[in-house]
mmCIF file with all atom_site columns, C-alpha atoms in Angstrom:
data_model
loop_
_atom_site.group_PDB
_atom_site.id
_atom_site.type_symbol
_atom_site.label_atom_id
_atom_site.label_alt_id
_atom_site.label_comp_id
_atom_site.label_asym_id
_atom_site.label_entity_id
_atom_site.label_seq_id
_atom_site.pdbx_PDB_ins_code
_atom_site.Cartn_x
_atom_site.Cartn_y
_atom_site.Cartn_z
_atom_site.occupancy
_atom_site.B_iso_or_equiv
_atom_site.pdbx_formal_charge
_atom_site.auth_seq_id
_atom_site.auth_comp_id
_atom_site.auth_asym_id
_atom_site.auth_atom_id
_atom_site.pdbx_PDB_model_num
ATOM 1   C CA . MET A 1 1   ? 38.968  -45.773 12.151  1.00 52.00 ? 1   MET A CA 1
ATOM 2   C CA . LYS A 1 2   ? 37.612  -45.077 8.664   1.00 45.00 ? 2   LYS A CA 1
ATOM 3   C CA . PHE A 1 3   ? 34.237  -46.472 9.738   1.00 45.00 ? 3   PHE A CA 1
ATOM 4   C CA . ILE A 1 4   ? 34.144  -44.133 12.745  1.00 47.00 ? 4   ILE A CA 1
ATOM 5   C CA . LYS A 1 5   ? 34.957  -41.151 10.504  1.00 46.00 ? 5   LYS A CA 1
ATOM 6   C CA . PHE A 1 6   ? 32.206  -42.223 8.134   1.00 43.00 ? 6   PHE A CA 1
ATOM 7   C CA . LEU A 1 7   ? 29.695  -42.283 10.996  1.00 46.00 ? 7   LEU A CA 1
ATOM 8   C CA . CYS A 1 8   ? 30.806  -38.881 12.268  1.00 49.00 ? 8   CYS A CA 1
ATOM 9   C CA . LEU A 1 9   ? 30.187  -37.151 8.948   1.00 49.00 ? 9   LEU A CA 1
ATOM 10  C CA . PRO A 1 10  ? 26.391  -37.642 8.876   1.00 59.00 ? 10  PRO A CA 1
ATOM 11  C CA . LEU A 1 11  ? 26.299  -36.655 12.554  1.00 53.00 ? 11  LEU A CA 1
ATOM 12  C CA . VAL A 1 12  ? 27.998  -33.350 11.768  1.00 55.00 ? 12  VAL A CA 1
ATOM 13  C CA . LEU A 1 13  ? 25.547  -32.758 8.907   1.00 52.00 ? 13  LEU A CA 1
ATOM 14  C CA . ILE A 1 14  ? 22.555  -33.502 11.154  1.00 54.00 ? 14  ILE A CA 1
ATOM 15  C CA . ILE A 1 15  ? 23.809  -31.040 13.785  1.00 54.00 ? 15  ILE A CA 1
ATOM 16  C CA . ALA A 1 16  ? 24.416  -28.367 11.107  1.00 52.00 ? 16  ALA A CA 1
ATOM 17  C CA . LEU A 1 17  ? 20.952  -28.861 9.623   1.00 53.00 ? 17  LEU A CA 1
ATOM 18  C CA . ALA A 1 18  ? 19.375  -28.693 13.067  1.00 50.00 ? 18  ALA A CA 1
ATOM 19  C CA . CYS A 1 19  ? 21.180  -25.412 13.791  1.00 51.00 ? 19  CYS A CA 1
ATOM 20  C CA . ASN A 1 20  ? 20.066  -23.983 10.452  1.00 49.00 ? 20  ASN A CA 1
ATOM 21  C CA . SER A 1 21  ? 16.494  -25.050 11.164  1.00 47.00 ? 21  SER A CA 1
ATOM 22  C CA . GLU A 1 22  ? 16.566  -23.339 14.562  1.00 46.00 ? 22  GLU A CA 1
ATOM 23  C CA . GLU A 1 23  ? 17.992  -20.180 12.979  1.00 46.00 ? 23  GLU A CA 1
ATOM 24  C CA . VAL A 1 24  ? 15.231  -20.148 10.346  1.00 39.00 ? 24  VAL A CA 1
ATOM 25  C CA . ASP A 1 25  ? 12.593  -20.639 13.057  1.00 42.00 ? 25  ASP A CA 1
ATOM 26  C CA . VAL A 1 26  ? 14.003  -17.719 15.067  1.00 38.00 ? 26  VAL A CA 1
ATOM 27  C CA . LYS A 1 27  ? 14.035  -15.450 11.994  1.00 40.00 ? 27  LYS A CA 1
ATOM 28  C CA . LYS A 1 28  ? 10.480  -16.520 11.093  1.00 42.00 ? 28  LYS A CA 1
ATOM 29  C CA . GLU A 1 29  ? 9.270   -15.859 14.646  1.00 46.00 ? 29  GLU A CA 1
ATOM 30  C CA . LYS A 1 30  ? 10.956  -12.431 14.657  1.00 51.00 ? 30  LYS A CA 1
ATOM 31  C CA . PHE A 1 31  ? 9.451   -11.647 11.228  1.00 47.00 ? 31  PHE A CA 1
ATOM 32  C CA . ASN A 1 32  ? 5.932   -12.631 12.343  1.00 60.00 ? 32  ASN A CA 1
ATOM 33  C CA . SER A 1 33  ? 6.332   -10.575 15.519  1.00 68.00 ? 33  SER A CA 1
ATOM 34  C CA . THR A 1 34  ? 7.388   -7.517  13.493  1.00 84.00 ? 34  THR A CA 1
ATOM 35  C CA . ILE A 1 35  ? 4.409   -7.836  11.132  1.00 91.00 ? 35  ILE A CA 1
ATOM 36  C CA . GLU A 1 36  ? 1.975   -8.256  14.027  1.00 92.00 ? 36  GLU A CA 1
ATOM 37  C CA . SER A 1 37  ? 3.483   -5.270  15.810  1.00 93.00 ? 37  SER A CA 1
ATOM 38  C CA . SER A 1 38  ? 3.239   -3.204  12.618  1.00 95.00 ? 38  SER A CA 1
ATOM 39  C CA . GLN A 1 39  ? -0.410  -4.176  12.138  1.00 96.00 ? 39  GLN A CA 1
ATOM 40  C CA . LYS A 1 40  ? -1.256  -3.045  15.664  1.00 95.00 ? 40  LYS A CA 1
ATOM 41  C CA . LEU A 1 41  ? 0.600   0.226   15.234  1.00 97.00 ? 41  LEU A CA 1
ATOM 42  C CA . TYR A 1 42  ? -1.155  0.850   11.916  1.00 97.00 ? 42  TYR A CA 1
ATOM 43  C CA . LEU A 1 43  ? -4.581  0.225   13.458  1.00 97.00 ? 43  LEU A CA 1
ATOM 44  C CA . GLU A 1 44  ? -3.719  2.614   16.287  1.00 97.00 ? 44  GLU A CA 1
ATOM 45  C CA . MET A 1 45  ? -2.625  5.266   13.786  1.00 98.00 ? 45  MET A CA 1
ATOM 46  C CA . MET A 1 46  ? -5.906  4.909   11.881  1.00 97.00 ? 46  MET A CA 1
ATOM 47  C CA . LYS A 1 47  ? -7.765  6.020   15.030  1.00 97.00 ? 47  LYS A CA 1
ATOM 48  C CA . THR A 1 48  ? -5.853  9.297   15.310  1.00 98.00 ? 48  THR A CA 1
ATOM 49  C CA . GLN A 1 49  ? -6.813  12.802  14.228  1.00 98.00 ? 49  GLN A CA 1
ATOM 50  C CA . ASP A 1 50  ? -3.600  12.944  12.217  1.00 98.00 ? 50  ASP A CA 1
ATOM 51  C CA . TYR A 1 51  ? -4.820  10.061  10.063  1.00 98.00 ? 51  TYR A CA 1
ATOM 52  C CA . GLU A 1 52  ? -8.303  11.531  9.661   1.00 98.00 ? 52  GLU A CA 1
ATOM 53  C CA . LYS A 1 53  ? -6.829  14.864  8.559   1.00 98.00 ? 53  LYS A CA 1
ATOM 54  C CA . TYR A 1 54  ? -4.523  13.129  6.098   1.00 98.00 ? 54  TYR A CA 1
ATOM 55  C CA . LYS A 1 55  ? -7.379  11.033  4.705   1.00 98.00 ? 55  LYS A CA 1
ATOM 56  C CA . GLU A 1 56  ? -9.528  14.139  4.263   1.00 98.00 ? 56  GLU A CA 1
ATOM 57  C CA . ALA A 1 57  ? -6.692  15.912  2.411   1.00 98.00 ? 57  ALA A CA 1
ATOM 58  C CA . ARG A 1 58  ? -6.039  12.865  0.244   1.00 97.00 ? 58  ARG A CA 1
ATOM 59  C CA . ASN A 1 59  ? -9.711  12.430  -0.628  1.00 96.00 ? 59  ASN A CA 1
ATOM 60  C CA . SER A 1 60  ? -9.990  16.106  -1.600  1.00 96.00 ? 60  SER A CA 1
ATOM 61  C CA . PHE A 1 61  ? -7.004  15.719  -3.906  1.00 97.00 ? 61  PHE A CA 1
ATOM 62  C CA . VAL A 1 62  ? -8.205  12.417  -5.409  1.00 96.00 ? 62  VAL A CA 1
ATOM 63  C CA . ALA A 1 63  ? -11.738 13.730  -6.016  1.00 94.00 ? 63  ALA A CA 1
ATOM 64  C CA . LYS A 1 64  ? -10.346 16.460  -8.256  1.00 94.00 ? 64  LYS A CA 1
ATOM 65  C CA . LEU A 1 65  ? -8.205  14.030  -10.245 1.00 91.00 ? 65  LEU A CA 1
ATOM 66  C CA . ASP A 1 66  ? -11.245 12.466  -11.906 1.00 84.00 ? 66  ASP A CA 1
ATOM 67  C CA . ASN A 1 67  ? -9.364  9.124   -11.880 1.00 79.00 ? 67  ASN A CA 1
ATOM 68  C CA . LYS A 1 68  ? -6.424  10.617  -13.774 1.00 79.00 ? 68  LYS A CA 1
ATOM 69  C CA . LEU A 1 69  ? -3.006  10.184  -12.195 1.00 83.00 ? 69  LEU A CA 1
ATOM 70  C CA . ILE A 1 70  ? 0.299   8.599   -13.164 1.00 87.00 ? 70  ILE A CA 1
ATOM 71  C CA . PHE A 1 71  ? 3.313   7.909   -10.976 1.00 92.00 ? 71  PHE A CA 1
ATOM 72  C CA . LEU A 1 72  ? 6.024   10.558  -11.118 1.00 92.00 ? 72  LEU A CA 1
ATOM 73  C CA . LYS A 1 73  ? 8.827   11.033  -8.599  1.00 90.00 ? 73  LYS A CA 1
ATOM 74  C CA . THR A 1 74  ? 8.910   14.784  -7.985  1.00 94.00 ? 74  THR A CA 1
ATOM 75  C CA . LYS A 1 75  ? 6.596   17.728  -7.492  1.00 96.00 ? 75  LYS A CA 1
ATOM 76  C CA . LYS A 1 76  ? 8.283   19.458  -10.411 1.00 96.00 ? 76  LYS A CA 1
ATOM 77  C CA . ASP A 1 77  ? 7.279   16.561  -12.664 1.00 96.00 ? 77  ASP A CA 1
ATOM 78  C CA . TYR A 1 78  ? 3.694   16.776  -11.427 1.00 96.00 ? 78  TYR A CA 1
ATOM 79  C CA . MET A 1 79  ? 3.474   20.493  -12.093 1.00 97.00 ? 79  MET A CA 1
ATOM 80  C CA . LYS A 1 80  ? 4.522   19.800  -15.674 1.00 96.00 ? 80  LYS A CA 1
ATOM 81  C CA . TRP A 1 81  ? 1.990   16.972  -15.831 1.00 95.00 ? 81  TRP A CA 1
ATOM 82  C CA . ILE A 1 82  ? -0.938  19.064  -14.578 1.00 96.00 ? 82  ILE A CA 1
ATOM 83  C CA . SER A 1 83  ? -0.131  21.891  -16.993 1.00 95.00 ? 83  SER A CA 1
ATOM 84  C CA . ASN A 1 84  ? -0.614  19.395  -19.840 1.00 95.00 ? 84  ASN A CA 1
ATOM 85  C CA . ASN A 1 85  ? -3.565  17.520  -18.327 1.00 94.00 ? 85  ASN A CA 1
ATOM 86  C CA . LEU A 1 86  ? -5.560  20.156  -16.451 1.00 95.00 ? 86  LEU A CA 1
ATOM 87  C CA . SER A 1 87  ? -8.562  19.890  -18.762 1.00 94.00 ? 87  SER A CA 1
ATOM 88  C CA . SER A 1 88  ? -8.914  16.156  -18.080 1.00 92.00 ? 88  SER A CA 1
ATOM 89  C CA . THR A 1 89  ? -9.192  16.743  -14.320 1.00 94.00 ? 89  THR A CA 1
ATOM 90  C CA . LYS A 1 90  ? -11.582 18.714  -12.107 1.00 94.00 ? 90  LYS A CA 1
ATOM 91  C CA . PHE A 1 91  ? -8.941  21.147  -10.887 1.00 96.00 ? 91  PHE A CA 1
ATOM 92  C CA . SER A 1 92  ? -9.752  24.757  -11.750 1.00 96.00 ? 92  SER A CA 1
ATOM 93  C CA . SER A 1 93  ? -6.073  25.627  -12.156 1.00 97.00 ? 93  SER A CA 1
ATOM 94  C CA . SER A 1 94  ? -2.537  24.357  -11.723 1.00 97.00 ? 94  SER A CA 1
ATOM 95  C CA . SER A 1 95  ? -2.391  26.452  -8.562  1.00 97.00 ? 95  SER A CA 1
ATOM 96  C CA . GLU A 1 96  ? -5.318  24.582  -7.023  1.00 97.00 ? 96  GLU A CA 1
ATOM 97  C CA . PHE A 1 97  ? -3.619  21.295  -7.896  1.00 97.00 ? 97  PHE A CA 1
ATOM 98  C CA . GLU A 1 98  ? -0.413  22.473  -6.206  1.00 98.00 ? 98  GLU A CA 1
ATOM 99  C CA . VAL A 1 99  ? -2.200  23.665  -3.062  1.00 98.00 ? 99  VAL A CA 1
ATOM 100 C CA . LEU A 1 100 ? -4.120  20.400  -2.570  1.00 98.00 ? 100 LEU A CA 1
ATOM 101 C CA . LEU A 1 101 ? -1.014  18.346  -3.358  1.00 98.00 ? 101 LEU A CA 1
ATOM 102 C CA . ASP A 1 102 ? 1.049   20.287  -0.798  1.00 98.00 ? 102 ASP A CA 1
ATOM 103 C CA . ILE A 1 103 ? -1.644  19.888  1.872   1.00 98.00 ? 103 ILE A CA 1
ATOM 104 C CA . MET A 1 104 ? -1.860  16.137  1.272   1.00 98.00 ? 104 MET A CA 1
ATOM 105 C CA . VAL A 1 105 ? 1.915   15.678  1.452   1.00 98.00 ? 105 VAL A CA 1
ATOM 106 C CA . SER A 1 106 ? 2.203   17.852  4.568   1.00 98.00 ? 106 SER A CA 1
ATOM 107 C CA . LYS A 1 107 ? -0.432  15.724  6.335   1.00 98.00 ? 107 LYS A CA 1
ATOM 108 C CA . TYR A 1 108 ? 1.432   12.564  5.375   1.00 98.00 ? 108 TYR A CA 1
ATOM 109 C CA . THR A 1 109 ? 4.660   14.108  6.682   1.00 98.00 ? 109 THR A CA 1
ATOM 110 C CA . ILE A 1 110 ? 2.951   14.508  10.061  1.00 98.00 ? 110 ILE A CA 1
ATOM 111 C CA . LEU A 1 111 ? 1.881   10.846  9.997   1.00 97.00 ? 111 LEU A CA 1
ATOM 112 C CA . MET A 1 112 ? 5.452   9.706   9.427   1.00 97.00 ? 112 MET A CA 1
ATOM 113 C CA . LYS A 1 113 ? 6.845   12.077  12.043  1.00 97.00 ? 113 LYS A CA 1
ATOM 114 C CA . ASN A 1 114 ? 4.386   10.964  14.730  1.00 97.00 ? 114 ASN A CA 1
ATOM 115 C CA . ASN A 1 115 ? 4.640   7.234   13.940  1.00 97.00 ? 115 ASN A CA 1
ATOM 116 C CA . PRO A 1 116 ? 8.381   6.628   13.502  1.00 96.00 ? 116 PRO A CA 1
ATOM 117 C CA . LYS A 1 117 ? 8.400   2.995   14.667  1.00 95.00 ? 117 LYS A CA 1
ATOM 118 C CA . LEU A 1 118 ? 5.581   2.028   12.295  1.00 96.00 ? 118 LEU A CA 1
ATOM 119 C CA . TYR A 1 119 ? 7.183   3.694   9.294   1.00 95.00 ? 119 TYR A CA 1
ATOM 120 C CA . SER A 1 120 ? 10.590  2.222   10.094  1.00 93.00 ? 120 SER A CA 1
ATOM 121 C CA . TYR A 1 121 ? 8.882   -1.159  9.512   1.00 92.00 ? 121 TYR A CA 1
ATOM 122 C CA . ILE A 1 122 ? 6.860   -0.064  6.478   1.00 93.00 ? 122 ILE A CA 1
ATOM 123 C CA . ILE A 1 123 ? 9.859   1.431   4.654   1.00 90.00 ? 123 ILE A CA 1
ATOM 124 C CA . LYS A 1 124 ? 11.673  -1.934  4.862   1.00 90.00 ? 124 LYS A CA 1
ATOM 125 C CA . ALA A 1 125 ? 8.622   -4.012  3.906   1.00 92.00 ? 125 ALA A CA 1
ATOM 126 C CA . ASP A 1 126 ? 8.283   -5.845  0.612   1.00 93.00 ? 126 ASP A CA 1
ATOM 127 C CA . GLU A 1 127 ? 5.054   -5.839  -1.422  1.00 93.00 ? 127 GLU A CA 1
ATOM 128 C CA . LYS A 1 128 ? 3.244   -8.581  0.526   1.00 94.00 ? 128 LYS A CA 1
ATOM 129 C CA . GLN A 1 129 ? 4.399   -7.340  3.927   1.00 94.00 ? 129 GLN A CA 1
ATOM 130 C CA . PHE A 1 130 ? 3.275   -3.802  3.132   1.00 96.00 ? 130 PHE A CA 1
ATOM 131 C CA . LEU A 1 131 ? -0.171  -4.939  1.978   1.00 96.00 ? 131 LEU A CA 1
ATOM 132 C CA . THR A 1 132 ? -0.538  -7.102  5.087   1.00 96.00 ? 132 THR A CA 1
ATOM 133 C CA . ILE A 1 133 ? 0.194   -4.120  7.338   1.00 96.00 ? 133 ILE A CA 1
ATOM 134 C CA . VAL A 1 134 ? -2.121  -1.641  5.571   1.00 96.00 ? 134 VAL A CA 1
ATOM 135 C CA . LYS A 1 135 ? -4.916  -4.136  4.807   1.00 95.00 ? 135 LYS A CA 1
ATOM 136 C CA . PRO A 1 136 ? -7.440  -2.526  7.226   1.00 95.00 ? 136 PRO A CA 1
ATOM 137 C CA . SER A 1 137 ? -7.336  0.714   5.216   1.00 96.00 ? 137 SER A CA 1
ATOM 138 C CA . LEU A 1 138 ? -7.723  -0.823  1.746   1.00 96.00 ? 138 LEU A CA 1
ATOM 139 C CA . GLY A 1 139 ? -10.892 -0.430  -0.312  1.00 95.00 ? 139 GLY A CA 1
ATOM 140 C CA . LYS A 1 140 ? -13.410 -3.269  -0.267  1.00 94.00 ? 140 LYS A CA 1
ATOM 141 C CA . LEU A 1 141 ? -15.545 -4.840  -2.948  1.00 92.00 ? 141 LEU A CA 1
ATOM 142 C CA . PRO A 1 142 ? -19.047 -3.343  -2.435  1.00 89.00 ? 142 PRO A CA 1
ATOM 143 C CA . LEU A 1 143 ? -21.945 -5.565  -1.436  1.00 84.00 ? 143 LEU A CA 1
ATOM 144 C CA . THR A 1 144 ? -24.753 -6.107  -3.896  1.00 78.00 ? 144 THR A CA 1
ATOM 145 C CA . PHE A 1 145 ? -28.299 -7.417  -3.600  1.00 79.00 ? 145 PHE A CA 1
ATOM 146 C CA . LYS A 1 146 ? -28.504 -8.317  -7.263  1.00 77.00 ? 146 LYS A CA 1
ATOM 147 C CA . MET A 1 147 ? -28.261 -12.065 -7.679  1.00 80.00 ? 147 MET A CA 1
ATOM 148 C CA . ASN A 1 148 ? -27.962 -13.009 -11.338 1.00 90.00 ? 148 ASN A CA 1
ATOM 149 C CA . SER A 1 149 ? -25.268 -14.073 -13.796 1.00 92.00 ? 149 SER A CA 1
ATOM 150 C CA . CYS A 1 150 ? -24.816 -10.526 -15.120 1.00 94.00 ? 150 CYS A CA 1
ATOM 151 C CA . ALA A 1 151 ? -24.249 -9.114  -11.630 1.00 92.00 ? 151 ALA A CA 1
ATOM 152 C CA . ASN A 1 152 ? -21.878 -11.977 -10.787 1.00 93.00 ? 152 ASN A CA 1
ATOM 153 C CA . THR A 1 153 ? -19.844 -11.231 -13.909 1.00 94.00 ? 153 THR A CA 1
ATOM 154 C CA . CYS A 1 154 ? -19.608 -7.558  -12.951 1.00 95.00 ? 154 CYS A CA 1
ATOM 155 C CA . MET A 1 155 ? -18.557 -8.379  -9.397  1.00 95.00 ? 155 MET A CA 1
ATOM 156 C CA . ASP A 1 156 ? -15.962 -10.936 -10.507 1.00 95.00 ? 156 ASP A CA 1
ATOM 157 C CA . ALA A 1 157 ? -14.448 -8.451  -12.965 1.00 96.00 ? 157 ALA A CA 1
ATOM 158 C CA . CYS A 1 158 ? -14.278 -5.745  -10.304 1.00 96.00 ? 158 CYS A CA 1
ATOM 159 C CA . ASP A 1 159 ? -12.775 -8.143  -7.777  1.00 96.00 ? 159 ASP A CA 1
ATOM 160 C CA . ALA A 1 160 ? -10.023 -9.080  -10.243 1.00 97.00 ? 160 ALA A CA 1
ATOM 161 C CA . THR A 1 161 ? -9.374  -5.404  -10.998 1.00 96.00 ? 161 THR A CA 1
ATOM 162 C CA . LEU A 1 162 ? -9.146  -4.517  -7.301  1.00 97.00 ? 162 LEU A CA 1
ATOM 163 C CA . ASN A 1 163 ? -6.667  -7.367  -6.751  1.00 96.00 ? 163 ASN A CA 1
ATOM 164 C CA . ASN A 1 164 ? -4.488  -5.998  -9.564  1.00 96.00 ? 164 ASN A CA 1
ATOM 165 C CA . ILE A 1 165 ? -4.733  -2.475  -8.147  1.00 96.00 ? 165 ILE A CA 1
ATOM 166 C CA . GLU A 1 166 ? -3.697  -3.741  -4.705  1.00 96.00 ? 166 GLU A CA 1
ATOM 167 C CA . SER A 1 167 ? -0.750  -5.608  -6.165  1.00 96.00 ? 167 SER A CA 1
ATOM 168 C CA . GLY A 1 168 ? 0.366   -2.511  -8.073  1.00 95.00 ? 168 GLY A CA 1
ATOM 169 C CA . TYR A 1 169 ? 0.003   -0.449  -4.901  1.00 96.00 ? 169 TYR A CA 1
ATOM 170 C CA . GLY A 1 170 ? 2.272   -2.823  -2.998  1.00 96.00 ? 170 GLY A CA 1
ATOM 171 C CA . LEU A 1 171 ? 4.841   -3.008  -5.775  1.00 95.00 ? 171 LEU A CA 1
ATOM 172 C CA . LEU A 1 172 ? 5.070   0.768   -6.138  1.00 95.00 ? 172 LEU A CA 1
ATOM 173 C CA . TYR A 1 173 ? 5.387   1.271   -2.391  1.00 94.00 ? 173 TYR A CA 1
ATOM 174 C CA . ALA A 1 174 ? 8.041   -1.431  -2.034  1.00 93.00 ? 174 ALA A CA 1
ATOM 175 C CA . GLN A 1 175 ? 10.050  0.024   -4.901  1.00 93.00 ? 175 GLN A CA 1
ATOM 176 C CA . TYR A 1 176 ? 9.641   3.775   -4.461  1.00 93.00 ? 176 TYR A CA 1
ATOM 177 C CA . GLY A 1 177 ? 8.120   4.373   -1.026  1.00 91.00 ? 177 GLY A CA 1
ATOM 178 C CA . GLY A 1 178 ? 10.185  5.968   1.710   1.00 89.00 ? 178 GLY A CA 1
ATOM 179 C CA . ASN A 1 179 ? 9.574   9.705   1.795   1.00 94.00 ? 179 ASN A CA 1
ATOM 180 C CA . ALA A 1 180 ? 6.330   11.547  2.466   1.00 96.00 ? 180 ALA A CA 1
ATOM 181 C CA . PHE A 1 181 ? 5.931   12.824  -1.097  1.00 97.00 ? 181 PHE A CA 1
ATOM 182 C CA . THR A 1 182 ? 6.144   9.474   -2.896  1.00 96.00 ? 182 THR A CA 1
ATOM 183 C CA . ASN A 1 183 ? 4.217   7.704   -0.126  1.00 96.00 ? 183 ASN A CA 1
ATOM 184 C CA . ALA A 1 184 ? 1.328   10.147  -0.410  1.00 97.00 ? 184 ALA A CA 1
ATOM 185 C CA . ILE A 1 185 ? 1.350   10.038  -4.223  1.00 97.00 ? 185 ILE A CA 1
ATOM 186 C CA . ILE A 1 186 ? 1.313   6.222   -4.298  1.00 96.00 ? 186 ILE A CA 1
ATOM 187 C CA . ASP A 1 187 ? -1.550  6.222   -1.800  1.00 97.00 ? 187 ASP A CA 1
ATOM 188 C CA . ALA A 1 188 ? -3.468  8.775   -3.876  1.00 96.00 ? 188 ALA A CA 1
ATOM 189 C CA . MET A 1 189 ? -2.897  6.677   -6.997  1.00 95.00 ? 189 MET A CA 1
ATOM 190 C CA . TYR A 1 190 ? -4.306  3.616   -5.244  1.00 96.00 ? 190 TYR A CA 1
ATOM 191 C CA . TRP A 1 191 ? -7.495  5.447   -4.275  1.00 96.00 ? 191 TRP A CA 1
ATOM 192 C CA . SER A 1 192 ? -7.828  7.059   -7.678  1.00 95.00 ? 192 SER A CA 1
ATOM 193 C CA . ASN A 1 193 ? -7.613  3.622   -9.299  1.00 95.00 ? 193 ASN A CA 1
ATOM 194 C CA . TYR A 1 194 ? -10.003 2.167   -6.721  1.00 96.00 ? 194 TYR A CA 1
ATOM 195 C CA . SER A 1 195 ? -12.534 4.916   -7.457  1.00 94.00 ? 195 SER A CA 1
ATOM 196 C CA . SER A 1 196 ? -12.234 4.210   -11.183 1.00 94.00 ? 196 SER A CA 1
ATOM 197 C CA . ALA A 1 197 ? -12.833 0.484   -10.601 1.00 95.00 ? 197 ALA A CA 1
ATOM 198 C CA . ILE A 1 198 ? -15.964 1.181   -8.534  1.00 95.00 ? 198 ILE A CA 1
ATOM 199 C CA . ASP A 1 199 ? -17.249 3.559   -11.237 1.00 94.00 ? 199 ASP A CA 1
ATOM 200 C CA . ASP A 1 200 ? -16.796 0.760   -13.789 1.00 95.00 ? 200 ASP A CA 1
ATOM 201 C CA . LEU A 1 201 ? -18.587 -1.670  -11.487 1.00 96.00 ? 201 LEU A CA 1
ATOM 202 C CA . ASN A 1 202 ? -21.561 0.666   -11.044 1.00 94.00 ? 202 ASN A CA 1
ATOM 203 C CA . SER A 1 203 ? -21.764 1.169   -14.800 1.00 94.00 ? 203 SER A CA 1
ATOM 204 C CA . CYS A 1 204 ? -21.682 -2.583  -15.360 1.00 94.00 ? 204 CYS A CA 1
ATOM 205 C CA . MET A 1 205 ? -24.302 -3.282  -12.681 1.00 93.00 ? 205 MET A CA 1
ATOM 206 C CA . SER A 1 206 ? -26.668 -0.661  -14.093 1.00 92.00 ? 206 SER A CA 1
ATOM 207 C CA . SER A 1 207 ? -27.128 -2.786  -17.188 1.00 91.00 ? 207 SER A CA 1
ATOM 208 C CA . CYS A 1 208 ? -27.964 -5.965  -15.238 1.00 90.00 ? 208 CYS A CA 1
#
């Protein structure tokens, strides 16, 4: 009888492990399906007029920042920030900053309103999941026709910087993303940092 009980114990463990394995496979399959669905929805959104209008508003805002922007949580905080940093940007006044900020956020609000299923996924995504979904919209490392050690060094440095910027983008979004204001600000920060990295690359390449 003891021998039979001894044999039954491993059998129970094997069945339990098999059930756990099946459960993990189901969760993994569901996860992959959600990511794939989100990627498709994001690509579809990128083809819309809503996205083009948001991107235009964001680019107008970022261009005036002159690569100067830090992450703050509220508009009130940003109005204080611009009053102390206006001279280091290309904005003519705090009022212009506020107008362009409001336009950018309003366009992002429309994106979220018209793509509820996509943003229900994005809001729950972690850093890697978020970056996987938005990958088609991320900045790329520019091509170069210069082929020498100096140019390679410049490109490698820029590539490393862009990877760090992407990682920071994902981390900020995963931690603070959720509403239109912070989403738009985090996106603007990413593109401001990307622009700065490309400026540094061009400066580096000019000396090669």
